[in-house]
Amino acid sequence: MASPTPTLLLLTIFFFISASADPDMLQDLCVADLSSGIKVNGFPCKDAASVTSLDFFSQGLANPGLNTLGVSLSRIDYAPGGLNPPHTHPRATEVVFVLEGTLDVGFLTTANRLISQSLKKGDVFAFPKGLVHFQKNNGKVPASVIAAFNSQLPGTQSLGATLFGSTPPVPDNILAQAFQTSPGTVKHIKTKFQPKK
Amino acid sequence: MASPTPTLLLLTIFFFISASADPDMLQDLCVADLSSGIKVNGFPCKDAASVTSLDFFSQGLANPGLNTLGVSLSRIDYAPGGLNPPHTHPRATEVVFVLEGTLDVGFLTTANRLISQSLKKGDVFAFPKGLVHFQKNNGKVPASVIAAFNSQLPGTQSLGATLFGSTPPVPDNILAQAFQTSPGTVKHIKTKFQPKK
Amino acid sequence: MASPTPTLLLLTIFFFISASADPDMLQDLCVADLSSGIKVNGFPCKDAASVTSLDFFSQGLANPGLNTLGVSLSRIDYAPGGLNPPHTHPRATEVVFVLEGTLDVGFLTTANRLISQSLKKGDVFAFPKGLVHFQKNNGKVPASVIAAFNSQLPGTQSLGATLFGSTPPVPDNILAQAFQTSPGTVKHIKTKFQPKK
Amino acid sequence: MASPTPTLLLLTIFFFISASADPDMLQDLCVADLSSGIKVNGFPCKDAASVTSLDFFSQGLANPGLNTLGVSLSRIDYAPGGLNPPHTHPRATEVVFVLEGTLDVGFLTTANRLISQSLKKGDVFAFPKGLVHFQKNNGKVPASVIAAFNSQLPGTQSLGATLFGSTPPVPDNILAQAFQTSPGTVKHIKTKFQPKK
Amino acid sequence: MASPTPTLLLLTIFFFISASADPDMLQDLCVADLSSGIKVNGFPCKDAASVTSLDFFSQGLANPGLNTLGVSLSRIDYAPGGLNPPHTHPRATEVVFVLEGTLDVGFLTTANRLISQSLKKGDVFAFPKGLVHFQKNNGKVPASVIAAFNSQLPGTQSLGATLFGSTPPVPDNILAQAFQTSPGTVKHIKTKFQPKK
Amino acid sequence: MASPTPTLLLLTIFFFISASADPDMLQDLCVADLSSGIKVNGFPCKDAASVTSLDFFSQGLANPGLNTLGVSLSRIDYAPGGLNPPHTHPRATEVVFVLEGTLDVGFLTTANRLISQSLKKGDVFAFPKGLVHFQKNNGKVPASVIAAFNSQLPGTQSLGATLFGSTPPVPDNILAQAFQTSPGTVKHIKTKFQPKK
């Protein structure tokens, strides 16, 4: 990347609603009780009497009240040149709708086939569950999408950051062997992903 | 409704992508082969060699290539005064993101509690799986949303149309008893929902 | 409805067993601990040492001990002329077995097709998950069925009651527009469904 | 068994409806096309245009039209002294409703605990998925139940018949060692379960 | 069984890892908190901050930290002549890999068909979910397998022990009728399976 | 990697059994008919009459007969220094059992935390569904594991190969930006992963 602007400044993701529960629901509502000391698969439920419409509503912040609904939504903004770098969602398929701008997107199958497409405002594209994918704004104006997931908590594993910026770090020799490059190159890439002091 | 403009002209729904398969996927991709004479739960798959990126892409038409991905997306447009009347999706939770305008929305629990909210551009709201819900544009300008579903084929059952406009019709006496009104009122409502000749 | 007897007196539903857990079971038994202060998807489990055969047994009352079994059963009684008015079960398919009497039953598809049938003692009929359906006793003697559901808590949303009798109420103008009738008709129907003071 | 009447004459099971498809449905209806040469998990679907209400109806015979609904129902009749011998359903929980007579029923947990109960007309009891269970009519009059299952094809594996009457047979020495009895006893029991010539 | 050596001495089963949660995971990790007083389907989760790599590691003892992962593994050792007697796993399919020795294995379908095979080191065989199956070491040297299950808690119901050794016992007359043998034979078999005083 | 020996020679994976069908089974058996021209989620089934025990058996080759069983098994061999480089399984959790040798293994959470462990013969370790993980033989002798998956077709996406060796290739500028390195470095790494001519 020639530009000194870091990737992460070029990309903004808002998770509006991160509802919860991909196994089937067993009641109408199970609004997450985030203050509970009990932890279960997903979240425990608030008492029904304290549920309000605001539990199902969001204005740009995560909405903890939607436990067990099995779907979530996020908005992603891309500056010109911005990249949502190759990543996976371990627990969901993603479908994006382009709100504005243009995007070049793609995913990779387990047969290492790249399936890519250029998108413009109003277009829709799908990224199958668990497969590596990316979106790049090659245009001169900002772009944004709404992304829908069929999991309350799809998870995001960004490959550069997880491989080269984890705590504790993945050993250099494993990364060098994996990418068939030198330990020096690995060390250099790691400096870009280290948590800032 | 004072206006003679029928509800359906006030509401436009585009299903961009109607992917397919809420049971878990068993392979990376299973693009629906809509020309197959074989019918199964969801759809049979196209041969992998004939899959292209266009199978995952949509510009406003249904995208038959997304079988087994367990998610779908639609855009809904509301004229001023337009109503997406009370309906259910038998197989999915819905989450909407307001693209423009304002909307008054609500869903009803099985305890007959109404949970409603006023939404403006950028707001998000969720409608739990299978419950009756509606959206109304009480504003003076058009409104639109992107709606995401955790099923490739959520299904929509609009209650007025299904009860009063089905083929063959639901008997008048059943509807009169159900809504505790007169057969005359039922007959009158039915005239509004009859298929046009 | 000619008779002044309200629908609800003509129809009696006993939920014998409302077992629990449509996601797969993770142990042999998870008898619901209804006294627990913790709320989760379904119910938390009683200690295994306090489980008895009575937890799996019922004589006409709900059986709280059957959490996670993914099935429930109810008995429904219909007086002559009685109607189980159009309703949905958001989380289950229903199959009925006629114990006595005769019934006219039907369900509506999302294509607004009515699929109906007359049933007599010993007959069986199925209502697919989430679709609007009804049963009417057009005979001169009482009728009854056993209804089985593939969910521990199928939920029942009776359309007349939920649309016209909710708390707070669905606005009159939404209902008038939805059913293409006058606000006066809506107000009149609402009086029939208001909770008794 | 003192009586010379074989067990199987004392017990009659009618599967009224054997619907199909415990993974979630992907459309309103997928009536099984039993004449199709194609075999899939469950069954392929008939063309929607040829679906009728009779596909969802049954008068004592299996109903092939209910593919993907995830529930089935059967009626079981017990002569006085009749036994539905220890068996499992590999794919479903069972709930029974006693139509007439009395029954002694029980199931065994994986901790080898017997949970048993005496039932009379109108009682309900549940047998968790996959566990060994039985029902015995110790009364002097016939008994019958309606049994509901949360699978379209629960399967029934009767332990005596499968262990001692399979084709080809389970070797005598394995059965003798398993039941800690003599090969002679095994051979004797096998004569009772051999298919009739 | 001629030998006085009990079956159970001839067979050793180690469950290395008994992870937990066959409904889909809703987060990366949900390590079981076995000390929690709360009981749910599966187990509640430990606080993420106290999770370590040892929670995912096992050296021959059950590993309580793997809740929600939907898979488990065990090692089974068979002395010469040892039998893993006919049993079911109510919640999982099993696949075995032979580490050493030879084994004769089989499973029974619900049509009472025996599907059996002789296995040697490195061979693999599958036993479908819920069906009765067994493994016998007919060789002169020890045998062992690794068994994998698609459930965190598959459960094991050994048919001899559960039918003839349960607490409280299954009545003699039910077993005699089920196996079409005499109450005397039943009593004799039961003596072999009674819990040791 | 100092050695000129390519990674892939240091690692051998045999998929013994690649059974099929993570949505629940709807019958005892559904042996995959790999010769069928019909493609569905998973595979269509062979006729039951042509099923044999060999369909459930494997000696080192994939076993096409195990469709719908929801589990698979593979053996992986590691030469000294061999690496199974960072990869994901989009559709399964993996549990490994060490047959021989020693291995250093790890997985990364979506919070970029590395959870790693050294394993020796007989040890067991789990890698949660969809998360990036690796195994390295840092010992001087060969190592091997049995790996179990809770999917018939877990899929494997090796990150180096899919990012740098796909067809068509991922654009250089996307990879450079993603790994915050130069296009020259990207081009160099790509030469190592190009398909051999």
Short mmCIF file of N, CA, C and O in Angstrom, two decimals, chain C residues 16-17 24-25 28-29 48-49 51-54 56-59 66 69-71 73 75 93-97 99 107 109-111 113 115-120 122-129 131 146 148-150, chain D residues 16-17 24-25 28-29 48-49 51-54 56-59 66 69-71 73 75 93-97 99 107 109-111 113 115-120 122-126 128-129 131 146 148-150:
data_model
loop_
_atom_site.label_atom_id
_atom_site.label_comp_id
_atom_site.label_asym_id
_atom_site.label_seq_id
_atom_site.Cartn_x
_atom_site.Cartn_y
_atom_site.Cartn_z
N PHE C 16 -51.76 -29.86 27.18
CA PHE C 16 -51.39 -30.89 28.15
C PHE C 16 -49.92 -30.78 28.51
O PHE C 16 -49.52 -30.82 29.63
N ILE C 17 -49.15 -30.72 27.45
CA ILE C 17 -47.72 -30.78 27.64
C ILE C 17 -47.14 -29.71 26.76
O ILE C 17 -47.45 -29.63 25.59
N ASP C 24 -31.56 -28.95 19.04
CA ASP C 24 -31.37 -30.32 19.53
C ASP C 24 -31.03 -30.37 21.02
O ASP C 24 -30.38 -29.46 21.56
N MET C 25 -31.46 -31.48 21.64
CA MET C 25 -31.15 -31.73 23.04
C MET C 25 -29.66 -32.02 23.18
O MET C 25 -29.06 -32.64 22.30
N ASP C 28 -29.93 -36.28 28.03
CA ASP C 28 -31.16 -37.08 27.99
C ASP C 28 -32.37 -36.22 28.36
O ASP C 28 -33.41 -36.28 27.70
N LEU C 29 -32.24 -35.48 29.44
CA LEU C 29 -33.37 -34.77 30.02
C LEU C 29 -32.93 -33.38 30.45
O LEU C 29 -31.81 -33.20 30.92
N ALA C 48 -30.87 -33.09 38.15
CA ALA C 48 -31.30 -34.43 37.74
C ALA C 48 -31.82 -35.25 38.92
O ALA C 48 -32.73 -36.06 38.78
N ALA C 49 -31.26 -34.99 40.10
CA ALA C 49 -31.66 -35.80 41.25
C ALA C 49 -33.10 -35.55 41.67
O ALA C 49 -33.72 -36.40 42.32
N VAL C 51 -35.61 -35.04 39.49
CA VAL C 51 -36.51 -35.39 38.39
C VAL C 51 -37.30 -36.65 38.75
O VAL C 51 -36.74 -37.60 39.29
N THR C 52 -38.62 -36.64 38.47
CA THR C 52 -39.43 -37.84 38.68
C THR C 52 -40.28 -38.10 37.44
O THR C 52 -40.34 -37.27 36.53
N SER C 53 -40.96 -39.24 37.45
CA SER C 53 -41.80 -39.59 36.30
C SER C 53 -42.93 -38.58 36.13
O SER C 53 -43.43 -38.40 35.02
N LEU C 54 -43.32 -37.93 37.22
CA LEU C 54 -44.41 -36.96 37.10
C LEU C 54 -44.02 -35.75 36.24
O LEU C 54 -44.88 -35.05 35.72
N PHE C 56 -42.87 -35.96 33.40
CA PHE C 56 -43.14 -36.30 32.00
C PHE C 56 -44.61 -36.63 31.78
O PHE C 56 -45.01 -37.08 30.72
N PHE C 57 -45.40 -36.42 32.81
CA PHE C 57 -46.78 -36.88 32.85
C PHE C 57 -47.70 -35.68 32.98
O PHE C 57 -47.34 -34.65 33.54
N SER C 58 -48.89 -35.79 32.44
CA SER C 58 -49.82 -34.68 32.50
C SER C 58 -51.25 -35.20 32.52
O SER C 58 -51.59 -36.19 31.89
N GLN C 59 -52.11 -34.53 33.29
CA GLN C 59 -53.53 -34.87 33.32
C GLN C 59 -54.37 -33.67 32.94
O GLN C 59 -55.43 -33.46 33.49
N LEU C 66 -40.74 -30.70 30.67
CA LEU C 66 -40.36 -31.35 29.43
C LEU C 66 -39.48 -30.51 28.53
O LEU C 66 -39.32 -30.79 27.34
N LEU C 69 -37.51 -31.06 24.68
CA LEU C 69 -37.90 -32.24 23.92
C LEU C 69 -38.46 -31.91 22.54
O LEU C 69 -38.65 -32.81 21.72
N GLY C 70 -38.77 -30.66 22.27
CA GLY C 70 -39.10 -30.28 20.89
C GLY C 70 -40.45 -30.72 20.38
O GLY C 70 -40.65 -30.84 19.17
N VAL C 71 -41.40 -30.97 21.26
CA VAL C 71 -42.72 -31.41 20.82
C VAL C 71 -43.72 -31.01 21.90
O VAL C 71 -43.37 -30.89 23.07
N LEU C 73 -48.31 -31.09 22.83
CA LEU C 73 -49.58 -31.71 22.50
C LEU C 73 -50.67 -30.88 23.17
O LEU C 73 -50.49 -30.38 24.28
N ARG C 75 -55.24 -30.59 23.60
CA ARG C 75 -56.57 -31.05 23.24
C ARG C 75 -57.43 -29.82 23.01
O ARG C 75 -57.38 -28.86 23.79
N THR C 93 -45.31 -26.61 12.94
CA THR C 93 -46.34 -27.30 12.17
C THR C 93 -47.29 -27.96 13.16
O THR C 93 -46.88 -28.36 14.25
N GLU C 94 -48.57 -28.09 12.78
CA GLU C 94 -49.58 -28.74 13.64
C GLU C 94 -50.19 -29.91 12.89
O GLU C 94 -50.47 -29.81 11.69
N VAL C 95 -50.39 -31.02 13.58
CA VAL C 95 -51.15 -32.14 13.03
C VAL C 95 -52.27 -32.45 14.00
O VAL C 95 -52.02 -32.59 15.20
N VAL C 96 -53.53 -32.55 13.49
CA VAL C 96 -54.65 -32.86 14.39
C VAL C 96 -55.21 -34.24 14.09
O VAL C 96 -55.20 -34.71 12.95
N PHE C 97 -55.72 -34.87 15.15
CA PHE C 97 -56.41 -36.16 15.08
C PHE C 97 -57.79 -35.92 15.69
O PHE C 97 -57.89 -35.43 16.82
N LEU C 99 -60.88 -36.65 17.67
CA LEU C 99 -61.33 -37.60 18.69
C LEU C 99 -62.83 -37.89 18.57
O LEU C 99 -63.26 -39.02 18.78
N PHE C 107 -56.18 -24.36 5.58
CA PHE C 107 -55.06 -23.44 5.77
C PHE C 107 -54.86 -22.68 4.46
O PHE C 107 -55.34 -23.09 3.39
N THR C 109 -52.06 -20.79 1.85
CA THR C 109 -50.64 -20.69 1.49
C THR C 109 -50.26 -19.22 1.29
O THR C 109 -51.12 -18.34 1.25
N THR C 110 -48.96 -18.97 1.13
CA THR C 110 -48.52 -17.59 0.89
C THR C 110 -48.93 -17.13 -0.51
O THR C 110 -48.82 -15.94 -0.82
N ALA C 111 -49.40 -18.05 -1.34
CA ALA C 111 -49.99 -17.65 -2.63
C ALA C 111 -51.49 -17.45 -2.50
O ALA C 111 -52.21 -17.38 -3.50
N ARG C 113 -53.82 -19.42 -1.51
CA ARG C 113 -54.64 -20.56 -1.92
C ARG C 113 -55.20 -21.21 -0.66
O ARG C 113 -54.45 -21.47 0.29
N ILE C 115 -56.58 -24.38 1.21
CA ILE C 115 -56.56 -25.84 1.15
C ILE C 115 -57.42 -26.30 2.31
O ILE C 115 -57.03 -26.15 3.47
N SER C 116 -58.63 -26.84 2.01
CA SER C 116 -59.59 -27.15 3.07
C SER C 116 -60.11 -28.57 2.95
O SER C 116 -60.00 -29.20 1.89
N GLN C 117 -60.69 -29.06 4.04
CA GLN C 117 -61.09 -30.46 4.09
C GLN C 117 -62.13 -30.63 5.20
O GLN C 117 -62.06 -29.96 6.22
N SER C 118 -63.07 -31.55 4.98
CA SER C 118 -64.00 -31.93 6.05
C SER C 118 -63.47 -33.18 6.74
O SER C 118 -63.09 -34.14 6.07
N LEU C 119 -63.46 -33.14 8.06
CA LEU C 119 -62.89 -34.25 8.83
C LEU C 119 -63.95 -34.88 9.72
O LEU C 119 -64.83 -34.20 10.24
N LYS C 120 -63.82 -36.20 9.92
CA LYS C 120 -64.69 -36.89 10.88
C LYS C 120 -63.82 -37.66 11.86
O LYS C 120 -62.59 -37.71 11.71
N GLY C 122 -61.43 -39.79 13.84
CA GLY C 122 -60.34 -40.65 13.40
C GLY C 122 -59.52 -40.08 12.25
O GLY C 122 -58.46 -40.60 11.94
N ASP C 123 -60.00 -39.00 11.64
CA ASP C 123 -59.25 -38.39 10.54
C ASP C 123 -58.08 -37.57 11.08
O ASP C 123 -58.06 -37.15 12.25
N VAL C 124 -57.15 -37.33 10.19
CA VAL C 124 -55.93 -36.60 10.54
C VAL C 124 -55.67 -35.55 9.47
O VAL C 124 -55.92 -35.79 8.29
N PHE C 125 -55.18 -34.37 9.88
CA PHE C 125 -54.89 -33.31 8.92
C PHE C 125 -53.70 -32.49 9.43
O PHE C 125 -53.51 -32.37 10.64
N ALA C 126 -52.95 -31.93 8.50
CA ALA C 126 -51.74 -31.17 8.87
C ALA C 126 -51.82 -29.72 8.41
O ALA C 126 -52.34 -29.43 7.33
N PHE C 127 -51.28 -28.81 9.24
CA PHE C 127 -51.24 -27.38 8.96
C PHE C 127 -49.77 -26.95 8.98
O PHE C 127 -49.15 -26.90 10.05
N PRO C 128 -49.20 -26.61 7.80
CA PRO C 128 -47.75 -26.32 7.76
C PRO C 128 -47.36 -25.11 8.62
O PRO C 128 -48.14 -24.17 8.80
N LYS C 129 -46.15 -25.14 9.08
CA LYS C 129 -45.56 -24.15 9.99
C LYS C 129 -45.81 -22.70 9.58
O LYS C 129 -45.49 -22.31 8.46
N LEU C 131 -48.36 -20.95 8.72
CA LEU C 131 -49.43 -20.52 7.82
C LEU C 131 -50.75 -20.33 8.57
O LEU C 131 -51.06 -21.05 9.52
N ILE C 146 -56.97 -33.95 19.14
CA ILE C 146 -55.64 -33.86 19.73
C ILE C 146 -54.76 -33.19 18.69
O ILE C 146 -54.76 -33.61 17.52
N ALA C 148 -50.87 -32.01 17.70
CA ALA C 148 -49.44 -32.18 18.00
C ALA C 148 -48.64 -31.13 17.26
O ALA C 148 -48.96 -30.78 16.12
N PHE C 149 -47.60 -30.62 17.94
CA PHE C 149 -46.75 -29.56 17.39
C PHE C 149 -45.28 -29.97 17.50
O PHE C 149 -44.90 -30.57 18.50
N ASN C 150 -44.47 -29.58 16.51
CA ASN C 150 -43.03 -29.90 16.62
C ASN C 150 -42.25 -28.74 17.24
O ASN C 150 -41.19 -28.35 16.76
N PHE D 16 -50.62 -42.74 10.71
CA PHE D 16 -51.56 -41.99 9.90
C PHE D 16 -50.84 -41.09 8.91
O PHE D 16 -51.15 -41.00 7.76
N ILE D 17 -49.92 -40.38 9.49
CA ILE D 17 -49.24 -39.38 8.70
C ILE D 17 -47.78 -39.53 8.99
O ILE D 17 -47.36 -39.54 10.13
N ASP D 24 -35.25 -27.46 8.63
CA ASP D 24 -36.33 -26.48 8.40
C ASP D 24 -36.84 -26.50 6.95
O ASP D 24 -36.09 -26.78 6.01
N MET D 25 -38.13 -26.18 6.82
CA MET D 25 -38.76 -26.07 5.51
C MET D 25 -38.21 -24.85 4.78
O MET D 25 -37.92 -23.84 5.41
N ASP D 28 -43.51 -23.14 1.56
CA ASP D 28 -44.74 -23.47 2.29
C ASP D 28 -44.97 -24.98 2.33
O ASP D 28 -45.30 -25.55 3.37
N LEU D 29 -44.86 -25.61 1.18
CA LEU D 29 -45.23 -27.00 1.03
C LEU D 29 -44.20 -27.72 0.17
O LEU D 29 -43.66 -27.14 -0.78
N ALA D 48 -46.30 -28.07 -7.52
CA ALA D 48 -47.30 -27.38 -6.69
C ALA D 48 -48.68 -27.44 -7.32
O ALA D 48 -49.71 -27.50 -6.62
N ALA D 49 -48.74 -27.45 -8.64
CA ALA D 49 -50.03 -27.42 -9.32
C ALA D 49 -50.84 -28.69 -9.07
O ALA D 49 -52.07 -28.70 -9.21
N VAL D 51 -50.87 -30.34 -6.16
CA VAL D 51 -51.13 -30.53 -4.73
C VAL D 51 -52.62 -30.30 -4.44
O VAL D 51 -53.22 -29.37 -4.96
N THR D 52 -53.21 -31.18 -3.60
CA THR D 52 -54.60 -30.99 -3.18
C THR D 52 -54.70 -31.15 -1.67
O THR D 52 -53.74 -31.56 -1.02
N SER D 53 -55.89 -30.85 -1.14
CA SER D 53 -56.07 -30.97 0.30
C SER D 53 -55.91 -32.42 0.76
O SER D 53 -55.57 -32.68 1.91
N LEU D 54 -56.14 -33.37 -0.15
CA LEU D 54 -56.00 -34.77 0.25
C LEU D 54 -54.56 -35.13 0.58
O LEU D 54 -54.30 -36.12 1.26
N PHE D 56 -52.82 -33.59 2.58
CA PHE D 56 -52.59 -33.26 3.99
C PHE D 56 -53.54 -34.02 4.90
O PHE D 56 -53.57 -33.80 6.10
N PHE D 57 -54.29 -34.93 4.32
CA PHE D 57 -55.38 -35.62 4.98
C PHE D 57 -55.08 -37.10 5.04
O PHE D 57 -54.41 -37.65 4.19
N SER D 58 -55.60 -37.76 6.07
CA SER D 58 -55.34 -39.19 6.21
C SER D 58 -56.49 -39.84 6.93
O SER D 58 -57.09 -39.27 7.84
N GLN D 59 -56.82 -41.05 6.51
CA GLN D 59 -57.86 -41.82 7.19
C GLN D 59 -57.31 -43.15 7.66
O GLN D 59 -57.98 -44.17 7.61
N LEU D 66 -46.68 -35.10 2.93
CA LEU D 66 -46.39 -34.13 3.98
C LEU D 66 -44.90 -33.89 4.21
O LEU D 66 -44.50 -33.35 5.24
N LEU D 69 -42.50 -31.33 6.80
CA LEU D 69 -43.22 -30.66 7.89
C LEU D 69 -42.69 -30.99 9.27
O LEU D 69 -43.06 -30.35 10.26
N GLY D 70 -41.84 -32.01 9.40
CA GLY D 70 -41.14 -32.23 10.66
C GLY D 70 -41.97 -32.77 11.80
O GLY D 70 -41.61 -32.60 12.97
N VAL D 71 -43.08 -33.45 11.49
CA VAL D 71 -43.91 -34.00 12.55
C VAL D 71 -44.66 -35.20 11.98
O VAL D 71 -44.90 -35.27 10.78
N LEU D 73 -47.67 -38.55 13.23
CA LEU D 73 -48.66 -38.98 14.20
C LEU D 73 -48.97 -40.43 13.93
O LEU D 73 -49.02 -40.86 12.78
N ARG D 75 -51.47 -43.97 15.53
CA ARG D 75 -52.36 -44.53 16.53
C ARG D 75 -51.87 -45.92 16.86
O ARG D 75 -51.52 -46.69 15.96
N THR D 93 -38.45 -37.49 19.62
CA THR D 93 -39.16 -37.60 20.89
C THR D 93 -40.59 -38.02 20.58
O THR D 93 -41.13 -37.68 19.53
N GLU D 94 -41.22 -38.77 21.49
CA GLU D 94 -42.61 -39.21 21.32
C GLU D 94 -43.44 -38.70 22.49
O GLU D 94 -42.99 -38.72 23.63
N VAL D 95 -44.65 -38.22 22.19
CA VAL D 95 -45.61 -37.89 23.25
C VAL D 95 -46.87 -38.67 22.96
O VAL D 95 -47.37 -38.64 21.83
N VAL D 96 -47.40 -39.38 23.98
CA VAL D 96 -48.64 -40.15 23.77
C VAL D 96 -49.79 -39.54 24.55
O VAL D 96 -49.62 -38.99 25.64
N PHE D 97 -50.99 -39.70 23.98
CA PHE D 97 -52.25 -39.30 24.60
C PHE D 97 -53.11 -40.56 24.64
O PHE D 97 -53.33 -41.20 23.61
N LEU D 99 -56.22 -42.64 24.45
CA LEU D 99 -57.59 -42.52 23.95
C LEU D 99 -58.56 -43.35 24.78
O LEU D 99 -59.70 -42.95 25.02
N PHE D 107 -39.55 -45.24 30.37
CA PHE D 107 -38.34 -45.11 29.53
C PHE D 107 -37.12 -45.22 30.41
O PHE D 107 -37.21 -45.06 31.64
N THR D 109 -33.09 -44.01 31.07
CA THR D 109 -32.08 -42.99 30.74
C THR D 109 -30.75 -43.68 30.43
O THR D 109 -30.59 -44.88 30.66
N THR D 110 -29.80 -42.89 29.95
CA THR D 110 -28.47 -43.47 29.68
C THR D 110 -27.75 -43.79 30.99
O THR D 110 -26.71 -44.45 30.96
N ALA D 111 -28.27 -43.34 32.11
CA ALA D 111 -27.75 -43.76 33.41
C ALA D 111 -28.49 -44.99 33.92
O ALA D 111 -28.38 -45.34 35.09
N ARG D 113 -31.61 -45.49 34.50
CA ARG D 113 -32.68 -45.22 35.44
C ARG D 113 -34.01 -45.42 34.73
O ARG D 113 -34.21 -44.91 33.62
N ILE D 115 -37.84 -44.62 34.36
CA ILE D 115 -38.83 -43.62 34.72
C ILE D 115 -40.15 -44.13 34.19
O ILE D 115 -40.35 -44.18 32.97
N SER D 116 -41.05 -44.56 35.10
CA SER D 116 -42.28 -45.25 34.66
C SER D 116 -43.51 -44.63 35.30
O SER D 116 -43.43 -43.92 36.30
N GLN D 117 -44.66 -44.92 34.71
CA GLN D 117 -45.90 -44.28 35.13
C GLN D 117 -47.08 -45.12 34.66
O GLN D 117 -47.03 -45.73 33.60
N SER D 118 -48.16 -45.12 35.45
CA SER D 118 -49.42 -45.73 35.01
C SER D 118 -50.31 -44.63 34.43
O SER D 118 -50.48 -43.58 35.05
N LEU D 119 -50.87 -44.91 33.27
CA LEU D 119 -51.68 -43.91 32.56
C LEU D 119 -53.11 -44.42 32.39
O LEU D 119 -53.34 -45.61 32.19
N LYS D 120 -54.05 -43.47 32.42
CA LYS D 120 -55.44 -43.81 32.11
C LYS D 120 -55.95 -42.85 31.02
O LYS D 120 -55.23 -41.92 30.62
N GLY D 122 -57.03 -40.11 28.69
CA GLY D 122 -56.84 -38.67 28.75
C GLY D 122 -55.47 -38.26 29.28
O GLY D 122 -55.11 -37.08 29.19
N ASP D 123 -54.70 -39.22 29.81
CA ASP D 123 -53.36 -38.86 30.30
C ASP D 123 -52.38 -38.72 29.13
O ASP D 123 -52.60 -39.23 28.03
N VAL D 124 -51.29 -38.03 29.44
CA VAL D 124 -50.27 -37.74 28.44
C VAL D 124 -48.91 -38.06 29.04
O VAL D 124 -48.70 -37.83 30.24
N PHE D 125 -48.00 -38.60 28.24
CA PHE D 125 -46.67 -38.91 28.73
C PHE D 125 -45.67 -38.74 27.58
O PHE D 125 -46.00 -38.92 26.43
N ALA D 126 -44.42 -38.39 27.95
CA ALA D 126 -43.39 -38.13 26.94
C ALA D 126 -42.21 -39.08 27.07
O ALA D 126 -41.81 -39.43 28.19
N PRO D 128 -38.31 -39.21 25.81
CA PRO D 128 -37.28 -38.38 25.14
C PRO D 128 -36.59 -39.10 23.97
O PRO D 128 -36.44 -40.32 23.97
N LYS D 129 -36.15 -38.31 23.04
CA LYS D 129 -35.54 -38.75 21.78
C LYS D 129 -34.45 -39.82 21.94
O LYS D 129 -33.49 -39.63 22.69
N LEU D 131 -34.25 -42.65 23.45
CA LEU D 131 -34.14 -43.51 24.63
C LEU D 131 -35.07 -44.73 24.53
O LEU D 131 -36.16 -44.65 23.99
N ILE D 146 -52.81 -42.02 20.87
CA ILE D 146 -52.28 -41.26 19.74
C ILE D 146 -50.86 -40.87 20.13
O ILE D 146 -50.64 -40.36 21.23
N ALA D 148 -47.45 -38.72 19.02
CA ALA D 148 -46.92 -37.65 18.16
C ALA D 148 -45.40 -37.66 18.23
O ALA D 148 -44.82 -37.89 19.29
N PHE D 149 -44.77 -37.40 17.09
CA PHE D 149 -43.31 -37.41 16.98
C PHE D 149 -42.83 -36.12 16.31
O PHE D 149 -43.48 -35.64 15.38
N ASN D 150 -41.68 -35.60 16.72
CA ASN D 150 -41.15 -34.39 16.07
C ASN D 150 -40.17 -34.76 14.95
O ASN D 150 -39.10 -34.16 14.82
#
